[in-house]
Short mmCIF file of C-alpha atoms in Angstrom, two decimals:
data_model
loop_
_atom_site.label_atom_id
_atom_site.label_comp_id
_atom_site.label_asym_id
_atom_site.label_seq_id
_atom_site.Cartn_x
_atom_site.Cartn_y
_atom_site.Cartn_z
CA UNK A 1 -30.69 8.20 22.93
CA UNK A 2 -28.33 10.61 24.80
CA UNK A 3 -25.04 10.68 24.81
CA UNK A 4 -22.87 12.63 26.83
CA UNK A 5 -19.20 13.91 25.21
CA UNK A 6 -16.40 14.84 26.91
CA UNK A 7 -16.07 18.90 25.54
CA UNK A 8 -13.32 21.25 26.19
CA UNK A 9 -14.15 23.88 23.56
CA UNK A 10 -11.57 23.26 20.83
CA UNK A 11 -11.94 21.54 17.29
CA UNK A 12 -11.67 18.31 18.14
CA UNK A 13 -14.17 17.75 20.44
CA UNK A 14 -16.28 19.99 18.47
CA UNK A 15 -15.89 18.08 15.33
CA UNK A 16 -16.78 14.68 17.50
CA UNK A 17 -20.06 16.88 18.42
CA UNK A 18 -20.87 17.38 14.35
CA UNK A 19 -19.92 13.82 13.91
CA UNK A 20 -22.46 12.07 16.59
CA UNK A 21 -25.57 14.73 16.31
CA UNK A 22 -27.38 12.81 13.63
CA UNK A 23 -27.78 9.96 15.62
CA UNK A 24 -27.80 11.18 19.81
CA UNK A 25 -29.35 13.52 21.96
CA UNK A 26 -25.92 15.05 22.01
CA UNK A 27 -25.38 17.04 25.40
CA UNK A 28 -21.16 18.59 25.87
CA UNK A 29 -20.11 17.94 29.12
CA UNK A 30 -16.75 19.62 30.20
CA UNK A 31 -15.33 18.29 33.90
CA UNK A 32 -13.68 20.80 36.03
CA UNK A 33 -12.24 21.03 39.54
CA UNK A 34 -14.21 24.14 40.49
CA UNK A 35 -10.29 25.91 40.81
CA UNK A 36 -11.13 28.28 38.04
CA UNK A 37 -13.97 29.38 35.67
CA UNK A 38 -12.25 28.37 32.30
CA UNK A 39 -15.34 25.42 32.11
CA UNK A 40 -17.38 28.81 30.64
CA UNK A 41 -14.92 29.15 27.85
CA UNK A 42 -16.08 25.29 26.85
CA UNK A 43 -20.03 26.81 27.46
CA UNK A 44 -19.61 29.16 24.96
CA UNK A 45 -18.58 27.60 22.31
CA UNK A 46 -21.23 25.00 22.85
CA UNK A 47 -23.75 27.87 22.83
CA UNK A 48 -21.73 29.06 19.63
CA UNK A 49 -22.16 25.29 17.81
CA UNK A 50 -26.13 24.81 19.05
CA UNK A 51 -25.07 21.99 21.43
CA UNK A 52 -26.82 21.00 25.43
CA UNK A 53 -24.51 21.79 27.96
CA UNK A 54 -23.31 21.03 31.37
CA UNK A 55 -20.34 21.22 33.99
CA UNK A 56 -19.68 18.72 36.28
CA UNK A 57 -17.24 19.34 39.07
CA UNK A 58 -14.63 15.95 39.91
CA UNK A 59 -13.13 15.41 42.39
CA UNK A 60 -10.25 17.90 43.26
CA UNK A 61 -8.02 15.20 44.67
CA UNK A 62 -7.83 13.45 41.20
CA UNK A 63 -6.36 17.35 40.49
CA UNK A 64 -3.68 17.06 43.27
CA UNK A 65 -2.86 13.40 42.41
CA UNK A 66 -2.35 14.87 38.74
CA UNK A 67 -0.56 17.44 38.90
CA UNK A 68 1.65 15.78 41.15
CA UNK A 69 2.52 12.73 38.65
CA UNK A 70 3.00 16.11 36.01
CA UNK A 71 5.98 17.08 38.44
CA UNK A 72 7.30 14.26 39.58
CA UNK A 73 7.27 13.19 35.25
CA UNK A 74 8.14 16.68 34.16
CA UNK A 75 5.84 16.24 31.03
CA UNK A 76 1.76 16.44 31.03
CA UNK A 77 1.20 13.19 29.56
CA UNK A 78 0.65 11.39 32.54
CA UNK A 79 -1.20 13.84 34.61
CA UNK A 80 -3.54 14.52 31.83
CA UNK A 81 -4.29 10.58 31.02
CA UNK A 82 -4.78 9.93 34.73
CA UNK A 83 -7.61 13.43 34.76
CA UNK A 84 -9.86 12.09 31.54
CA UNK A 85 -9.98 8.89 32.83
CA UNK A 86 -11.76 9.97 36.28
CA UNK A 87 -13.63 12.01 34.16
CA UNK A 88 -14.75 9.17 31.28
CA UNK A 89 -15.59 7.51 34.95
CA UNK A 90 -17.95 10.75 35.91
CA UNK A 91 -19.74 10.81 32.49
CA UNK A 92 -20.75 7.25 32.53
CA UNK A 93 -21.68 7.51 35.82
CA UNK A 94 -24.52 9.76 34.64
CA UNK A 95 -28.18 8.82 33.07
CA UNK A 96 -26.77 8.61 29.46
CA UNK A 97 -27.34 5.76 27.01
CA UNK A 98 -23.43 6.36 26.05
CA UNK A 99 -20.74 8.27 26.43
CA UNK A 100 -17.70 10.02 23.85
CA UNK A 101 -14.33 11.67 23.57
CA UNK A 102 -12.58 14.22 20.97
CA UNK A 103 -9.80 11.21 20.84
CA UNK A 104 -8.22 11.22 17.49
CA UNK A 105 -6.41 8.64 15.77
CA UNK A 106 -3.01 10.70 16.19
CA UNK A 107 -3.22 11.91 19.69
CA UNK A 108 -0.73 10.65 22.07
CA UNK A 109 -2.60 11.71 24.79
CA UNK A 110 -5.15 11.55 25.82
CA UNK A 111 -6.25 7.54 24.91
CA UNK A 112 -8.73 4.93 25.67
CA UNK A 113 -7.76 1.48 24.54
CA UNK A 114 -9.91 -0.94 23.95
CA UNK A 115 -10.08 -2.70 26.85
CA UNK A 116 -10.69 0.46 28.59
CA UNK A 117 -13.17 1.10 26.24
CA UNK A 118 -15.13 -2.61 27.23
CA UNK A 119 -14.15 -1.99 30.60
CA UNK A 120 -16.18 1.28 30.68
CA UNK A 121 -19.15 -0.21 29.26
CA UNK A 122 -19.85 -3.27 31.17
CA UNK A 123 -18.95 -1.57 34.38
CA UNK A 124 -21.34 1.35 33.62
CA UNK A 125 -24.48 -0.25 31.10
CA UNK A 126 -23.43 2.47 28.56
CA UNK A 127 -21.84 2.42 24.94
CA UNK A 128 -18.29 4.35 24.59
CA UNK A 129 -17.63 6.70 21.42
CA UNK A 130 -14.29 7.82 20.17
CA UNK A 131 -15.81 9.49 17.08
CA UNK A 132 -12.60 11.00 15.51
CA UNK A 133 -10.71 7.97 16.24
CA UNK A 134 -10.71 6.84 12.66
CA UNK A 135 -10.03 9.92 11.69
CA UNK A 136 -6.51 11.24 11.11
CA UNK A 137 -4.29 14.78 11.89
CA UNK A 138 -4.81 16.39 8.25
CA UNK A 139 -8.81 15.11 7.95
CA UNK A 140 -9.61 16.53 11.55
CA UNK A 141 -7.81 19.71 9.98
CA UNK A 142 -9.60 19.89 6.42
CA UNK A 143 -13.12 19.17 8.42
CA UNK A 144 -12.68 21.99 11.44
CA UNK A 145 -11.59 24.56 8.34
CA UNK A 146 -14.98 23.55 6.97
CA UNK A 147 -17.52 23.05 8.99
CA UNK A 148 -15.85 25.57 12.03
CA UNK A 149 -14.72 29.27 12.78
CA UNK A 150 -11.88 28.32 15.45
CA UNK A 151 -9.15 30.99 16.98
CA UNK A 152 -5.97 29.70 16.75
CA UNK A 153 -2.69 30.14 19.47
CA UNK A 154 -0.26 29.49 21.85
CA UNK A 155 -1.83 27.91 24.94
CA UNK A 156 -1.68 30.25 27.98
CA UNK A 157 -3.58 32.96 25.19
CA UNK A 158 -6.45 30.78 23.93
CA UNK A 159 -9.44 30.68 26.59
CA UNK A 160 -10.24 27.21 26.82
CA UNK A 161 -11.72 24.58 29.15
CA UNK A 162 -9.18 21.57 28.58
CA UNK A 163 -7.60 20.09 31.73
CA UNK A 164 -4.59 21.66 31.32
CA UNK A 165 -6.12 25.27 32.40
CA UNK A 166 -7.27 24.07 35.32
CA UNK A 167 -4.00 22.18 36.15
CA UNK A 168 -2.15 25.14 35.29
CA UNK A 169 -3.55 26.98 37.58
CA UNK A 170 -2.95 24.30 40.74
CA UNK A 171 0.68 23.51 39.39
CA UNK A 172 1.04 27.74 39.18
CA UNK A 173 -0.93 27.95 42.85
CA UNK A 174 1.64 25.10 44.69
CA UNK A 175 5.34 25.36 43.00
CA UNK A 176 5.25 29.37 40.98
CA UNK A 177 4.07 30.44 37.50
CA UNK A 178 7.97 29.30 36.61
CA UNK A 179 6.86 25.62 37.05
CA UNK A 180 4.61 26.19 33.54
CA UNK A 181 7.39 26.18 31.92
CA UNK A 182 9.22 22.76 33.42
CA UNK A 183 5.60 20.95 33.45
CA UNK A 184 4.56 21.88 29.96
CA UNK A 185 5.71 21.80 26.42
CA UNK A 186 4.83 25.38 24.45
CA UNK A 187 2.28 24.07 21.76
CA UNK A 188 -0.92 25.83 19.97
CA UNK A 189 -4.51 25.34 21.29
CA UNK A 190 -8.08 26.15 19.15
CA UNK A 191 -11.26 27.77 20.47
CA UNK A 192 -14.31 26.96 18.33
CA UNK A 193 -16.13 30.56 18.10
CA UNK A 194 -19.36 28.92 15.79
CA UNK A 195 -19.89 27.29 13.47
CA UNK A 196 -19.31 28.12 9.81
CA UNK B 1 -14.55 16.80 -0.83
CA UNK B 2 -15.28 13.24 -2.48
CA UNK B 3 -14.88 10.49 -0.56
CA UNK B 4 -15.31 6.49 -1.78
CA UNK B 5 -15.93 4.26 0.91
CA UNK B 6 -15.24 0.60 0.50
CA UNK B 7 -18.80 -1.00 0.46
CA UNK B 8 -20.12 -4.52 1.34
CA UNK B 9 -23.68 -3.95 1.56
CA UNK B 10 -23.57 -4.70 5.03
CA UNK B 11 -25.06 -2.53 7.85
CA UNK B 12 -21.02 -2.07 9.09
CA UNK B 13 -20.18 0.08 5.70
CA UNK B 14 -24.14 1.63 5.30
CA UNK B 15 -23.90 3.18 8.79
CA UNK B 16 -20.36 4.56 7.76
CA UNK B 17 -21.30 6.02 5.16
CA UNK B 18 -23.85 7.33 7.11
CA UNK B 19 -21.31 9.24 10.18
CA UNK B 20 -19.64 10.33 6.58
CA UNK B 21 -22.12 12.05 4.57
CA UNK B 22 -22.07 15.15 6.31
CA UNK B 23 -18.69 15.73 4.88
CA UNK B 24 -17.95 14.77 2.46
CA UNK B 25 -19.85 14.13 -1.19
CA UNK B 26 -19.67 9.44 -0.69
CA UNK B 27 -19.43 7.31 -3.65
CA UNK B 28 -19.43 3.59 -2.42
CA UNK B 29 -17.06 1.38 -4.13
CA UNK B 30 -17.25 -2.16 -4.02
CA UNK B 31 -14.22 -4.34 -5.08
CA UNK B 32 -14.10 -7.64 -6.65
CA UNK B 33 -12.79 -9.82 -9.17
CA UNK B 34 -14.93 -10.74 -11.45
CA UNK B 35 -15.60 -13.59 -10.57
CA UNK B 36 -19.59 -13.61 -9.86
CA UNK B 37 -22.03 -10.51 -10.23
CA UNK B 38 -22.08 -10.25 -6.41
CA UNK B 39 -21.22 -6.84 -6.48
CA UNK B 40 -24.87 -5.84 -7.86
CA UNK B 41 -25.84 -7.02 -4.32
CA UNK B 42 -23.94 -4.11 -3.16
CA UNK B 43 -25.27 -1.91 -6.01
CA UNK B 44 -28.99 -2.73 -5.17
CA UNK B 45 -28.12 -1.70 -1.28
CA UNK B 46 -26.30 1.29 -2.24
CA UNK B 47 -29.56 2.30 -4.24
CA UNK B 48 -31.49 2.03 -1.09
CA UNK B 49 -29.83 3.73 0.72
CA UNK B 50 -29.91 6.93 -1.48
CA UNK B 51 -25.56 7.16 -2.05
CA UNK B 52 -24.13 6.61 -5.50
CA UNK B 53 -22.49 3.47 -6.21
CA UNK B 54 -19.12 1.93 -8.18
CA UNK B 55 -17.94 -0.36 -9.23
CA UNK B 56 -13.86 -1.71 -9.24
CA UNK B 57 -12.65 -5.06 -10.42
CA UNK B 58 -9.73 -5.98 -8.22
CA UNK B 59 -6.55 -7.84 -10.18
CA UNK B 60 -7.57 -11.75 -9.96
CA UNK B 61 -3.80 -12.49 -8.90
CA UNK B 62 -5.08 -11.00 -5.51
CA UNK B 63 -8.00 -13.46 -5.47
CA UNK B 64 -5.73 -16.11 -6.22
CA UNK B 65 -3.24 -15.43 -3.74
CA UNK B 66 -5.83 -15.12 -0.83
CA UNK B 67 -7.19 -18.17 -1.73
CA UNK B 68 -3.98 -19.66 -1.21
CA UNK B 69 -3.49 -18.13 1.94
CA UNK B 70 -6.87 -19.20 3.17
CA UNK B 71 -6.01 -22.85 2.20
CA UNK B 72 -2.75 -22.74 3.68
CA UNK B 73 -4.27 -21.30 6.93
CA UNK B 74 -7.42 -23.33 7.32
CA UNK B 75 -9.10 -19.73 7.96
CA UNK B 76 -10.46 -16.96 6.16
CA UNK B 77 -8.62 -14.13 8.20
CA UNK B 78 -5.27 -13.51 6.54
CA UNK B 79 -6.55 -14.13 3.00
CA UNK B 80 -9.50 -11.62 3.29
CA UNK B 81 -6.79 -9.03 5.01
CA UNK B 82 -4.91 -9.29 2.14
CA UNK B 83 -8.11 -8.83 -0.69
CA UNK B 84 -8.86 -5.49 2.02
CA UNK B 85 -5.41 -4.09 1.48
CA UNK B 86 -5.18 -4.69 -1.52
CA UNK B 87 -8.99 -2.51 -2.58
CA UNK B 88 -8.01 0.23 0.25
CA UNK B 89 -4.60 0.89 -2.23
CA UNK B 90 -7.40 0.25 -4.93
CA UNK B 91 -10.05 3.31 -3.90
CA UNK B 92 -6.97 5.25 -2.82
CA UNK B 93 -5.65 5.68 -6.30
CA UNK B 94 -8.86 7.32 -7.33
CA UNK B 95 -9.11 10.33 -7.79
CA UNK B 96 -10.52 11.13 -4.71
CA UNK B 97 -10.18 13.66 -1.13
CA UNK B 98 -10.48 10.94 1.01
CA UNK B 99 -11.24 7.07 1.57
CA UNK B 100 -12.26 4.96 4.07
CA UNK B 101 -13.78 1.32 5.17
CA UNK B 102 -16.36 0.22 7.63
CA UNK B 103 -13.98 -1.16 10.16
CA UNK B 104 -15.16 -1.40 13.69
CA UNK B 105 -12.98 -1.25 17.08
CA UNK B 106 -14.10 -4.76 17.84
CA UNK B 107 -12.83 -6.12 14.15
CA UNK B 108 -10.05 -8.73 14.43
CA UNK B 109 -10.04 -8.59 10.58
CA UNK B 110 -9.73 -6.67 8.70
CA UNK B 111 -7.70 -4.13 10.11
CA UNK B 112 -5.99 -1.18 8.97
CA UNK B 113 -2.97 -0.02 12.04
CA UNK B 114 -1.89 3.76 12.45
CA UNK B 115 1.12 3.01 10.49
CA UNK B 116 -0.96 1.49 7.53
CA UNK B 117 -2.87 4.36 6.90
CA UNK B 118 -0.31 7.38 7.43
CA UNK B 119 1.13 5.03 4.64
CA UNK B 120 -1.35 5.07 2.61
CA UNK B 121 -2.16 8.80 3.29
CA UNK B 122 1.48 9.36 2.33
CA UNK B 123 1.80 7.68 -0.89
CA UNK B 124 -1.67 8.47 -2.58
CA UNK B 125 -2.55 11.83 -0.74
CA UNK B 126 -5.69 11.23 0.71
CA UNK B 127 -7.03 10.86 4.13
CA UNK B 128 -8.49 7.39 4.88
CA UNK B 129 -10.86 7.36 7.31
CA UNK B 130 -12.63 4.39 9.33
CA UNK B 131 -15.30 6.26 11.00
CA UNK B 132 -16.59 3.51 12.83
CA UNK B 133 -13.04 2.68 14.47
CA UNK B 134 -14.30 4.23 17.45
CA UNK B 135 -17.59 1.94 17.82
CA UNK B 136 -18.46 -0.66 19.75
CA UNK B 137 -20.31 -3.55 18.80
CA UNK B 138 -23.43 -1.93 20.89
CA UNK B 139 -22.88 1.06 19.69
CA UNK B 140 -23.26 -0.18 15.86
CA UNK B 141 -26.03 -2.44 16.23
CA UNK B 142 -28.04 -0.16 18.45
CA UNK B 143 -27.61 2.41 15.57
CA UNK B 144 -27.97 0.12 12.68
CA UNK B 145 -31.52 -0.81 14.19
CA UNK B 146 -32.17 3.12 14.73
CA UNK B 147 -31.07 3.34 11.49
CA UNK B 148 -31.12 0.91 9.00
CA UNK B 149 -33.32 -1.96 7.42
CA UNK B 150 -31.70 -4.50 7.18
CA UNK B 151 -32.28 -8.86 6.61
CA UNK B 152 -29.34 -10.96 9.00
CA UNK B 153 -28.98 -14.78 8.40
CA UNK B 154 -26.63 -17.08 7.68
CA UNK B 155 -23.06 -15.94 5.48
CA UNK B 156 -24.27 -18.31 2.55
CA UNK B 157 -28.21 -17.25 2.64
CA UNK B 158 -27.45 -13.68 2.54
CA UNK B 159 -27.13 -11.52 -0.70
CA UNK B 160 -23.50 -9.90 0.10
CA UNK B 161 -20.73 -8.20 -1.56
CA UNK B 162 -17.76 -8.41 0.75
CA UNK B 163 -15.02 -10.24 -0.54
CA UNK B 164 -15.65 -13.34 1.43
CA UNK B 165 -18.57 -14.50 -1.34
CA UNK B 166 -16.19 -14.37 -4.28
CA UNK B 167 -13.31 -15.62 -2.83
CA UNK B 168 -16.27 -19.30 -1.22
CA UNK B 169 -16.88 -19.42 -4.86
CA UNK B 170 -12.37 -19.11 -6.13
CA UNK B 171 -12.66 -22.01 -3.23
CA UNK B 172 -15.11 -24.08 -4.59
CA UNK B 173 -14.05 -24.01 -8.05
CA UNK B 174 -11.00 -25.23 -7.20
CA UNK B 175 -11.31 -27.92 -4.09
CA UNK B 176 -15.20 -28.45 -4.33
CA UNK B 177 -17.51 -26.85 -2.40
CA UNK B 178 -16.69 -28.35 0.88
CA UNK B 179 -13.45 -26.74 1.08
CA UNK B 180 -15.94 -23.97 1.68
CA UNK B 181 -16.88 -25.07 5.05
CA UNK B 182 -13.26 -26.14 5.93
CA UNK B 183 -11.76 -22.92 5.50
CA UNK B 184 -15.17 -20.52 6.86
CA UNK B 185 -16.41 -20.94 9.95
CA UNK B 186 -20.56 -20.53 9.91
CA UNK B 187 -21.76 -16.60 10.95
CA UNK B 188 -24.65 -14.38 9.99
CA UNK B 189 -24.47 -11.39 7.81
CA UNK B 190 -26.40 -8.35 7.30
CA UNK B 191 -27.90 -7.08 4.00
CA UNK B 192 -29.03 -3.50 4.30
CA UNK B 193 -32.48 -2.96 2.28
CA UNK B 194 -32.49 1.12 3.24
CA UNK B 195 -32.72 3.36 5.76
CA UNK B 196 -35.96 3.99 8.03
#
């Protein structure tokens, strides 16, 4: 069975791939807007972890809508959620049996409710899996430490391909670099260099 | 890392074991009340699937409380939930790094909320995992079909070791066989004969 997993090159979505690879032919899919080349970091991480990869370009209007939400809100949460929902729709429209993401039990964003999951499954005739949604932060950290070679650091210094990287670029392009600090709180990100 | 997985011998908890075995030294643990020998079915299923097994006897008062809830409610849901919470406490008290169960995304009972999960983790210094909580019914059915040799049939005919088997026996012992039909709706169960 073919499965497309939304992939950022970070620890969560890489661990999700390890959970699923016993059961599915997994392709890691990085959704992007063609704004930067950041998706290439995910391609390299997928390669290092030994998974097939494809990039999937989303409608740039989705990025504009997300940035507008973030600017209005003053925080990124709803904008990220907006992009994630569009990305799930896009991978569910691929020719696959199942789609998945790396959302964890303790994630605040993005989240996919049971109703959203069932709607996605019914409309696209695919299974939706969130293999880490039953894993807490502690378990994820311990499994990542055991399985993956990761680099950890501040968001702006770590090569990454999640939506945030491009949304930051769109926001900076429109409102200037200072706008990034207004919207995005400082936090650490991870980048996967390979399996242990 | 050692993990104890609450195990019934059915398809869900067996699939949960397959998801986790890459990451943990998994022992399948069947909680019971010493009322019947039904736990032996789970031992045989664990053996057929190639996993270590142990039986864990719970306080019989928990069964009595559960049966009283079911009798009062006229349905089994809250009684099953009561037993599951006690069983989780009991496995979390074992000398393991993590505990898990086979609850799925679409299960109505038992359920473990995020707050309950974190409380269990904090009090017992273990990780709690519900590896199928991000898997819907369709995905579970397709994966079970691909991975397991299962027998499906009515609850009363399938050898099984979930709480329901013993709670039925306690209820019948106290109130007679007819009481079982008053409390438990007809439904199919599965028993795992081995891996495909």
